[in-house]
Coordinates of C-alpha atoms in Angstrom, one line a residue:
M1 CA -7.1 26.5 -2.8
G2 CA -6.7 28.7 0.1
S3 CA -9.5 27.6 1.7
V4 CA -7.6 24.4 2.9
S5 CA -7.8 24.3 6.2
S6 CA -6.4 22.4 9.3
M7 CA -9.6 21.1 9.2
G8 CA -9.6 19.0 5.9
Y9 CA -6.5 16.9 6.2
G10 CA -7.9 15.6 10.1
W11 CA -9.6 12.1 8.0
F12 CA -5.5 12.1 7.5
V13 CA -3.9 11.9 9.8
E14 CA -6.2 9.7 12.0
E15 CA -5.6 7.1 8.6
C16 CA -2.5 7.7 9.1
Q17 CA -2.1 6.9 12.7
K18 CA -4.0 3.6 12.5
D19 CA -1.3 3.1 9.9
S20 CA 1.8 3.7 11.1
D21 CA 4.1 5.2 14.4
L22 CA 6.4 7.8 11.6
V23 CA 4.7 9.3 8.3
G24 CA 6.3 11.6 4.9
V25 CA 3.2 12.7 2.8
T26 CA 5.2 14.9 0.1
F27 CA 2.8 17.0 -2.1
V28 CA 4.1 17.6 -5.8
R29 CA 3.0 20.3 -8.1
G30 CA 2.1 19.6 -11.6
L31 CA 3.8 16.1 -11.5
S32 CA 2.1 12.4 -11.9
P33 CA 2.6 10.0 -9.9
E34 CA 4.4 7.8 -12.2
E35 CA 7.3 11.1 -12.7
A36 CA 7.4 11.6 -9.1
L37 CA 8.4 8.2 -8.6
R38 CA 10.5 8.2 -11.7
R39 CA 12.7 11.4 -9.9
I40 CA 13.5 9.8 -6.9
G41 CA 15.0 7.1 -8.2
A42 CA 12.1 4.5 -8.4
G43 CA 10.3 2.9 -11.4
P44 CA 5.8 2.5 -10.8
G45 CA 5.5 -1.1 -9.1
D46 CA 9.3 -1.8 -8.4
T47 CA 9.1 -2.5 -4.3
S48 CA 12.5 -4.8 -4.8
R49 CA 14.2 -2.1 -2.2
E50 CA 13.5 -1.1 0.8
V51 CA 11.5 2.0 0.8
G52 CA 8.4 1.4 -0.1
I53 CA 6.1 4.9 -1.2
A54 CA 2.9 5.1 -2.5
A55 CA 2.0 7.6 -5.2
Y56 CA -1.9 9.0 -5.8
A57 CA -3.0 11.9 -8.3
A58 CA -4.0 14.7 -6.6
D59 CA -6.2 17.9 -8.3
G60 CA -2.7 20.2 -9.3
G61 CA -0.4 17.1 -9.3
A62 CA 0.8 14.2 -7.0
V63 CA 1.0 13.3 -3.6
L64 CA 4.0 10.6 -2.4
I65 CA 3.4 8.7 1.0
D66 CA 6.0 7.1 2.8
Y67 CA 5.9 4.8 6.2
H68 CA 9.8 5.4 6.9
G69 CA 10.4 9.2 7.3
Q70 CA 13.5 8.8 4.3
P71 CA 14.3 12.5 2.7
L72 CA 13.6 12.7 -0.2
P73 CA 16.0 14.1 -3.1
E74 CA 15.1 17.9 -3.7
T75 CA 15.0 17.5 -7.5
L76 CA 11.9 16.6 -6.0
S77 CA 11.2 20.3 -6.8
Q78 CA 13.0 20.6 -10.2
G79 CA 10.4 22.9 -12.2
T80 CA 8.1 22.3 -9.6
E81 CA 7.4 23.3 -5.6
M82 CA 6.9 20.3 -3.4
A83 CA 6.5 20.7 0.0
R84 CA 6.7 17.7 3.1
V85 CA 5.8 16.7 6.6
I86 CA 7.3 13.7 8.6
T87 CA 5.0 13.2 10.9
G88 CA 5.6 10.7 14.3
I89 CA 5.2 9.1 17.3
T90 CA 9.0 8.2 17.4
M91 CA 10.2 11.4 16.0
D92 CA 9.9 15.6 15.9
E93 CA 8.3 16.2 13.1
Y94 CA 9.1 18.9 10.1
F95 CA 8.1 20.7 7.2
V96 CA 10.6 21.6 4.1
Y97 CA 9.1 23.3 1.2
A98 CA 11.4 23.8 -1.6
V99 CA 11.0 25.3 -5.2
D100 CA 13.5 24.5 -8.0
E101 CA 15.6 22.2 -6.0
V102 CA 16.3 25.2 -3.1
V103 CA 14.2 25.1 0.0
V104 CA 12.6 28.0 0.8
T105 CA 11.1 26.8 4.0
E106 CA 11.9 24.9 7.1
F107 CA 10.5 24.4 10.3
E108 CA 9.1 22.2 12.9
P109 CA 4.9 22.2 12.9
F110 CA 5.9 22.2 16.6
F111 CA 7.3 25.3 16.5
P112 CA 6.7 27.3 13.4
G113 CA 7.9 30.3 14.5
G114 CA 11.6 28.9 14.1
R115 CA 11.8 28.9 10.2
D116 CA 14.7 28.7 8.0
G117 CA 15.6 28.3 4.5
T118 CA 17.1 30.9 1.2
D119 CA 12.8 32.4 2.3
P120 CA 11.7 31.5 5.8
D121 CA 8.7 33.5 5.8
H122 CA 7.6 32.6 2.1
L123 CA 4.9 30.7 3.9
L124 CA 3.9 33.0 6.3
T125 CA 0.4 34.9 4.0
H126 CA -0.6 31.2 4.3
M127 CA 0.6 30.0 7.7
R128 CA -1.3 33.4 9.4
E129 CA -4.2 33.0 7.8
L130 CA -4.6 28.5 9.6
S131 CA -4.1 30.1 12.7
M132 CA 0.2 28.4 12.8
P133 CA 1.2 29.5 16.2
L134 CA 3.7 31.9 14.8
D135 CA 4.6 32.7 19.4
G136 CA 5.0 29.3 20.4
E137 CA 4.3 26.3 20.8
A138 CA 1.7 24.4 18.4
D139 CA -0.8 21.9 19.8
T140 CA 0.3 18.7 19.3
G141 CA -3.5 17.4 18.0
T142 CA -3.7 20.0 15.6
S143 CA -0.1 20.5 14.6
T144 CA 0.1 17.7 12.0
A145 CA -3.1 18.6 10.2
L146 CA -2.3 22.2 9.6
A147 CA 1.4 21.0 8.6
L148 CA -0.6 18.8 5.7
A149 CA -2.7 22.4 4.7
L150 CA -0.1 24.7 4.6
A151 CA 1.6 21.7 2.0
A152 CA -1.6 21.3 0.1
R153 CA -2.1 25.6 0.7
A154 CA 2.1 26.1 -0.6
T155 CA 2.2 23.3 -3.4
G156 CA -1.2 23.7 -5.1
V157 CA -2.1 19.7 -4.9
A158 CA -5.2 19.3 -3.3
L159 CA -5.5 15.3 -1.6
T160 CA -9.3 14.3 -0.5
P161 CA -10.5 11.2 0.9
T162 CA -11.6 10.4 -2.7
H163 CA -8.3 10.0 -4.0
Y164 CA -6.8 7.9 -1.3
A165 CA -9.2 5.6 -1.5
A166 CA -7.9 5.0 -5.2
E167 CA -5.4 2.1 -5.8
P168 CA -1.2 4.1 -5.8
V169 CA 1.7 3.3 -8.5
V170 CA 3.6 2.2 -5.7
G171 CA 7.6 1.8 -5.8
S172 CA 10.6 2.2 -3.5
I173 CA 13.9 3.5 -2.9
D174 CA 17.3 1.9 -1.1

């Protein structure tokens, strides 16, 4: 998973920007799409509530995509790891990495040097390998792709164009 780079998610950033001004992408290690939806209170196929979520099977786990940027509960990381990237034209970007329901590292991808959490430097090696600017502001053209690459590296979950082209499991939450 160490080979995942920001270039590996450029296609995804372009795809998401076609669909919405705001998107949340959550990588969860070792869970099926159905289990990930269950943990956030959405049953597969349940589209009756407010926030629709598409869950994709990916290498190493599941990737959830929503177009509302609503925070997802840390319970999604119970017994595993998750990383969530929220990005959009209408709001600041956000990255959070949680392990077993504890927020380990969180920051704004435009300012990756300003990290919080129980271990703010936990992902520092990956951040350096991805050439994230740790002393200043990130390039607005690459900050989302870098944050997605970091989420993939941190969780060991990789979303490819083939995964994204497959039919997702859908659900919704309030």
